[in-house]
C-alpha positions in Angstrom: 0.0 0.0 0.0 2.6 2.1 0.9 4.9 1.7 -2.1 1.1 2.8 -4.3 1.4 5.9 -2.4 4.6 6.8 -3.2 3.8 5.8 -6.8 0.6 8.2 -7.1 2.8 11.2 -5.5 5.4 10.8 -7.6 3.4 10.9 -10.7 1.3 13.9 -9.2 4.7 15.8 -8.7 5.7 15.1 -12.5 1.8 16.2 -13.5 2.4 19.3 -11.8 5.5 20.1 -13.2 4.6 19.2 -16.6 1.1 21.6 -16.7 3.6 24.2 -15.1 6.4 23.8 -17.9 3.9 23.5 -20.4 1.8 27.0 -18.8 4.9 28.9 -19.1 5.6 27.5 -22.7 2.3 28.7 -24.1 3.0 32.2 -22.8 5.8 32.7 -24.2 6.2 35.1 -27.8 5.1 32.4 -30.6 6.6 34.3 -33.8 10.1 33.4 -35.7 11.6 36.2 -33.2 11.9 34.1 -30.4 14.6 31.8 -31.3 16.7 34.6 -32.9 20.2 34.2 -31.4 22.2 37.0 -33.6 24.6 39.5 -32.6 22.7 42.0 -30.0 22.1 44.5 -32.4 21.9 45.2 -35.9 21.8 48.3 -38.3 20.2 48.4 -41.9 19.9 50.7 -44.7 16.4 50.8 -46.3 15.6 51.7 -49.6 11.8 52.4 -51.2 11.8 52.2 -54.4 9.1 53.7 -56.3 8.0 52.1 -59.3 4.4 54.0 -60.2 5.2 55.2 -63.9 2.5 55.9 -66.7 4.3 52.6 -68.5 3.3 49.9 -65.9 0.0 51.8 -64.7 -1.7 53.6 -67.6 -5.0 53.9 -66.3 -6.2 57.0 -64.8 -2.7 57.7 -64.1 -2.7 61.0 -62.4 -0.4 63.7 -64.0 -1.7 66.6 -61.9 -3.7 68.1 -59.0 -1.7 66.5 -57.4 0.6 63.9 -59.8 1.3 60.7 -58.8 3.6 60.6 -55.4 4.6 58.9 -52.5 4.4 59.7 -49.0 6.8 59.6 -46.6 7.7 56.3 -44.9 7.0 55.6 -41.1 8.1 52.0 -39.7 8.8 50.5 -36.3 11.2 47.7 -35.2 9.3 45.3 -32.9 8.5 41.9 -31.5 5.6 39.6 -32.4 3.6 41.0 -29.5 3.1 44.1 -31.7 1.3 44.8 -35.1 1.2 47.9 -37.1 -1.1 46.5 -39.6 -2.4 43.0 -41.1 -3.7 42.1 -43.8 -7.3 40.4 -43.6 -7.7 42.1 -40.2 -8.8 45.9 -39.3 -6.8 49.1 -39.8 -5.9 51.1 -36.3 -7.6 54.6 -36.2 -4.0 55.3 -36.9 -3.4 53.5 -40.1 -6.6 54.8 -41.3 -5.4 58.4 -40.7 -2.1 57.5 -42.5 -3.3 55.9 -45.6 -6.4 58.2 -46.1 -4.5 61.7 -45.1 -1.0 60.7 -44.9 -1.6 62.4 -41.0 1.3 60.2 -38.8 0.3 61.4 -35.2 -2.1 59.1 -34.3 -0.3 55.7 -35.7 3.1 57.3 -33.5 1.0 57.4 -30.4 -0.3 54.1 -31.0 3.4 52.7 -31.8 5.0 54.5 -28.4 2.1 53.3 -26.2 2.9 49.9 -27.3 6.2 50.2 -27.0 5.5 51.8 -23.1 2.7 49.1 -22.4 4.9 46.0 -23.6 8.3 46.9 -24.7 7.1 45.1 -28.2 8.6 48.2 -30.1 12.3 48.4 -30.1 13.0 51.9 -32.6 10.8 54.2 -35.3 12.1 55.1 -38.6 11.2 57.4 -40.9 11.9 58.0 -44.6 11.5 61.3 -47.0 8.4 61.7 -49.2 9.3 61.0 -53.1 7.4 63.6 -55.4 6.9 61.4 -58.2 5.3 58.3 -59.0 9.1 57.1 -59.5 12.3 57.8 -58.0 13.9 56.3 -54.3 14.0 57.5 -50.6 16.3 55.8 -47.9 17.2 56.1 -44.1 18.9 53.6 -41.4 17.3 51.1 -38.8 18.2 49.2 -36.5 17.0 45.8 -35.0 17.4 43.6 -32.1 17.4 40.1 -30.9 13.8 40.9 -29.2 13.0 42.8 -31.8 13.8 41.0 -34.9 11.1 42.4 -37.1 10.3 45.1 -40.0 7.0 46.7 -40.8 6.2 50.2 -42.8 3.4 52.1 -44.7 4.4 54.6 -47.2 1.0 56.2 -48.8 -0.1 56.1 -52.3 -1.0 59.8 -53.3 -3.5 60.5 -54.3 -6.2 57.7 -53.4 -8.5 57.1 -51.1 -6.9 55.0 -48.5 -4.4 53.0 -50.2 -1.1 52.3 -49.5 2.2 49.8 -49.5 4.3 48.3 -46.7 5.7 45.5 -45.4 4.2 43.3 -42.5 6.6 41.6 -39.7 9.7 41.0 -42.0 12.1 39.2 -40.0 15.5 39.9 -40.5 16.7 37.5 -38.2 18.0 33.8 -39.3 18.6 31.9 -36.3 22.0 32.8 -35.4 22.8 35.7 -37.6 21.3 38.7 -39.7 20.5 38.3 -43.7 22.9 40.6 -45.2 20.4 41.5 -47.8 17.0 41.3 -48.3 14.5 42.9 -51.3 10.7 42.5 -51.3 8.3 43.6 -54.4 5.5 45.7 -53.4 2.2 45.9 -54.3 -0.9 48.0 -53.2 -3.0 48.0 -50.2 -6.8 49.1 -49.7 -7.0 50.4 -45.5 -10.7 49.3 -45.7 -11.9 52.9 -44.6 -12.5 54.8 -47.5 -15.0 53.5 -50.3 -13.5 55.3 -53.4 -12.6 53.2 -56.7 -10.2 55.8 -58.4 -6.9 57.7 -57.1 -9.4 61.2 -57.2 -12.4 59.8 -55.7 -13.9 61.8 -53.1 -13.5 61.4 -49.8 -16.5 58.4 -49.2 -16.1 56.4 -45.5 -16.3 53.0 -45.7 -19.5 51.7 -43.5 -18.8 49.3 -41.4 -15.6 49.8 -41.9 -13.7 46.4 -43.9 -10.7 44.5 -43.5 -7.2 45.5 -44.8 -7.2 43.8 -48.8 -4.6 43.7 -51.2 -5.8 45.6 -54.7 -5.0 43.3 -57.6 -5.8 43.6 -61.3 -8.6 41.8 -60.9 -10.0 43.0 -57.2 -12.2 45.1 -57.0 -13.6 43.5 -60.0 -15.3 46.9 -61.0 -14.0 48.6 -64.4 -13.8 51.9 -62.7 -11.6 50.4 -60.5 -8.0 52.3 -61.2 -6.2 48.8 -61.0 -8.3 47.3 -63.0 -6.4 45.4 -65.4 -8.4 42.3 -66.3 -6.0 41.0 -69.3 -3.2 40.7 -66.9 -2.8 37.5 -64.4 -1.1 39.9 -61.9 -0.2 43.9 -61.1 3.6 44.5 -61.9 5.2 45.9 -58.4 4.1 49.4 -57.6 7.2 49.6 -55.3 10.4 47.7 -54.0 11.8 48.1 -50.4 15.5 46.7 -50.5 17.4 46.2 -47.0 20.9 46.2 -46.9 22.9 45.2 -43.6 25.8 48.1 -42.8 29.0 46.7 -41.6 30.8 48.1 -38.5 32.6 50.7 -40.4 29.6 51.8 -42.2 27.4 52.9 -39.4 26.7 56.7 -39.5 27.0 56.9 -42.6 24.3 58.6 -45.1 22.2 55.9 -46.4 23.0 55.0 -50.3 20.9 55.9 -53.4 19.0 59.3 -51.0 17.1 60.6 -53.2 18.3 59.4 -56.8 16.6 59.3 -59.8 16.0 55.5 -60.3 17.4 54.6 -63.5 16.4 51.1 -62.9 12.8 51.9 -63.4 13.3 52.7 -66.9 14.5 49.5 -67.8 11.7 47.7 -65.5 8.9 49.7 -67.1 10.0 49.2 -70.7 9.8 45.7 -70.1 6.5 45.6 -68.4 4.5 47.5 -70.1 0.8 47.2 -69.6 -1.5 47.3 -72.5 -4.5 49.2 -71.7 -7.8 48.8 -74.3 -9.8 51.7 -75.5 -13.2 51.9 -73.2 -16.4 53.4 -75.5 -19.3 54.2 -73.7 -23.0 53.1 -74.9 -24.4 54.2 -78.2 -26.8 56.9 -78.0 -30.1 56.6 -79.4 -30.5 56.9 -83.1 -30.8 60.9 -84.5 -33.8 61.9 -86.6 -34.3 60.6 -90.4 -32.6 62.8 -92.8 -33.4 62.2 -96.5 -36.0 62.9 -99.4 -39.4 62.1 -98.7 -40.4 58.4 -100.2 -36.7 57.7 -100.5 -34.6 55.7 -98.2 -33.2 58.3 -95.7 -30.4 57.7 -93.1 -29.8 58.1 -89.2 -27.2 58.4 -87.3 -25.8 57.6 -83.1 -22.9 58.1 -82.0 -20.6 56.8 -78.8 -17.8 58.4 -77.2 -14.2 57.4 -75.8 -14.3 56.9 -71.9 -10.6 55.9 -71.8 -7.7 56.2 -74.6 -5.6 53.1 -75.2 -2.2 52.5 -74.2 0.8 50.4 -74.7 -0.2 48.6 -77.9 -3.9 48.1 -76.4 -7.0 47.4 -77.7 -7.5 50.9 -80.3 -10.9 52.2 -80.0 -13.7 51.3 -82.6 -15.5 53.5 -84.5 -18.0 56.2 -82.7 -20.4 57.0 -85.0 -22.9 54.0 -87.0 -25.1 55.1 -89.7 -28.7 53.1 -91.0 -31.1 53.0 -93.5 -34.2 54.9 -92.5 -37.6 56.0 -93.6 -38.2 59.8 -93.5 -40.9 60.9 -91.4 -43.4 63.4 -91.5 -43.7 63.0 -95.3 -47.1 64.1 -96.8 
């Protein structure tokens, strides 16, 4: 009897242990950044890339009031315990602000009160606006062991609430940093703002919707300003390259500031997206016009809703003509 006793405490000692191993195990962080063992710190350059050119995205492409442009970039170094956006999930109050009116006050509260609350933020960069649809901006970050991960938004202007970024990148492999990492970028829609062109007015999204990704397809609605339904996907609107600066590097000015892309050039010749003519419905027919008890002719006419582009579909004709019998003849 006795030795059953000491049996059943035994294994109630190892139950206990086990449910109090296995407690602290499930609280712990459950993202790649956990198991990062790199050097304590690390310091990148990052460079956006803008790749928003009249070549890749003919339609509606906006040449004035305002032109095609990029906001500044705002990004945080952080943990898995924090998120500055997901996609499929709801924008913060501050995202919203940020993609619909490029306003960063709100989305830096939120970041430093995370940060405060718990210590999921580890630094906040920021990045120069670029003026044109093309061209690059650049600045430094720096990451940590904790805080192994990389997310921005950088505004498309103008539009209603869309924008590009980059969600939890982690930089860290296991025991070391990635010396160099590049991501393709393509846009985002916040889910506030119900607006189908880059000039649409300002048109609150109620309920408000999940974060989406825009592609060529989706929104399927040809007003839609990336709506390019011959296509199987967009081409990048943007690239964010990362580049890891060695020891001797750090403090130094970022490369490529503010340099005309040249790249681009070469990217958009190559893909070039064809864009078909858009007609809109005939009218109804005109009056007869002709000699009384002679065949006469009518006319109705269409016009062009959108001009072609890169070898698209040309635009058919806008008037048709028909037989006719005059009217009013006595």
């Amino acid at each position: 009897m006795e030795n059953l006793m000491l049996v059943y405490r035994s294994c109630k000692v190892i139950w206990t242990l086990l449910v109090t191993i296995l407690g602290y195990a499930s609280s712990l962080p459950v993202g790649d950044d956990s198991i990062c063992t790199a050097e304590e710190l690390a310091k990148y350059s990052i460079i956006f890339t803008g790749k928003w050119s009249q070549t890749a995205f003919p339609k509606q492409y906006p040449l004035y009031r305002p032109p095609a442009q990029w906001s500044s970039m705002l990004g945080v170094t952080h943990s898995s315990d924090y998120s500055m956006w997901k996609k499929n999930e709801y924008a913060s109050n501050g995202v919203r602000d940020f993609a619909e009116k490029g306003e960063a006050w709100v989305l830096m509260k939120e970041i430093e009160e995370a940060g405060e609350k718990i210590q999921s933020v580890h630094g906040i960069f920021s990045a120069p606006a670029i003026s044109s649809g093309t061209g690059q901006t650049s600045t430094e970050l720096e990451v940590h062991p904790r805080h192994p991960l990389v997310s921005f938004v950088v505004r498309i202007v103008p539009s209603p609430d869309w924008f590009v970024g980059i969600d939890s990148l982690n930089l860290c492999e296991g025991d070391h940093w990635m010396e160099e990492v590049s991501v393709d970028l393509f846009p985002y829609d916040a889910g506030t703002d119900s607006g189908f062109t880059f000039s649409s007015p300002n048109f609150a999204t109620i309920p408000q919707d999940t974060v989406t990704e825009i592609t060529c397809s989706s929104p399927s609605h040809p007003a839609n300003s990336f709506y390019y339904p011959k296509l199987k996907i967009l081409p990048p609107i943007a690239q964010v390259t990362m580049v890891k600066l060695k020891k001797n590097q750090l403090g130094l000015p970022a490369p490529y500031l503010n340099l005309p892309a040249k790249s681009n050039e070469i990217i958009d010749s190559i893909s070039e997206t064809p864009l078909d003519c858009e007609v809109s419905q005939w009218s109804s027919w005109g009056l007869c016009r002709g000699l009384c008890r002679k065949t006469g002719t009518k006319i109705r006419t269409r016009f062009v809703l959108l001009q072609p582009a890169n070898n698209g579909m040309p635009c058919p004709n806008l008037d048709e003509e028909t037989g006719c019998e005059p009217e009013n003849c006595v």
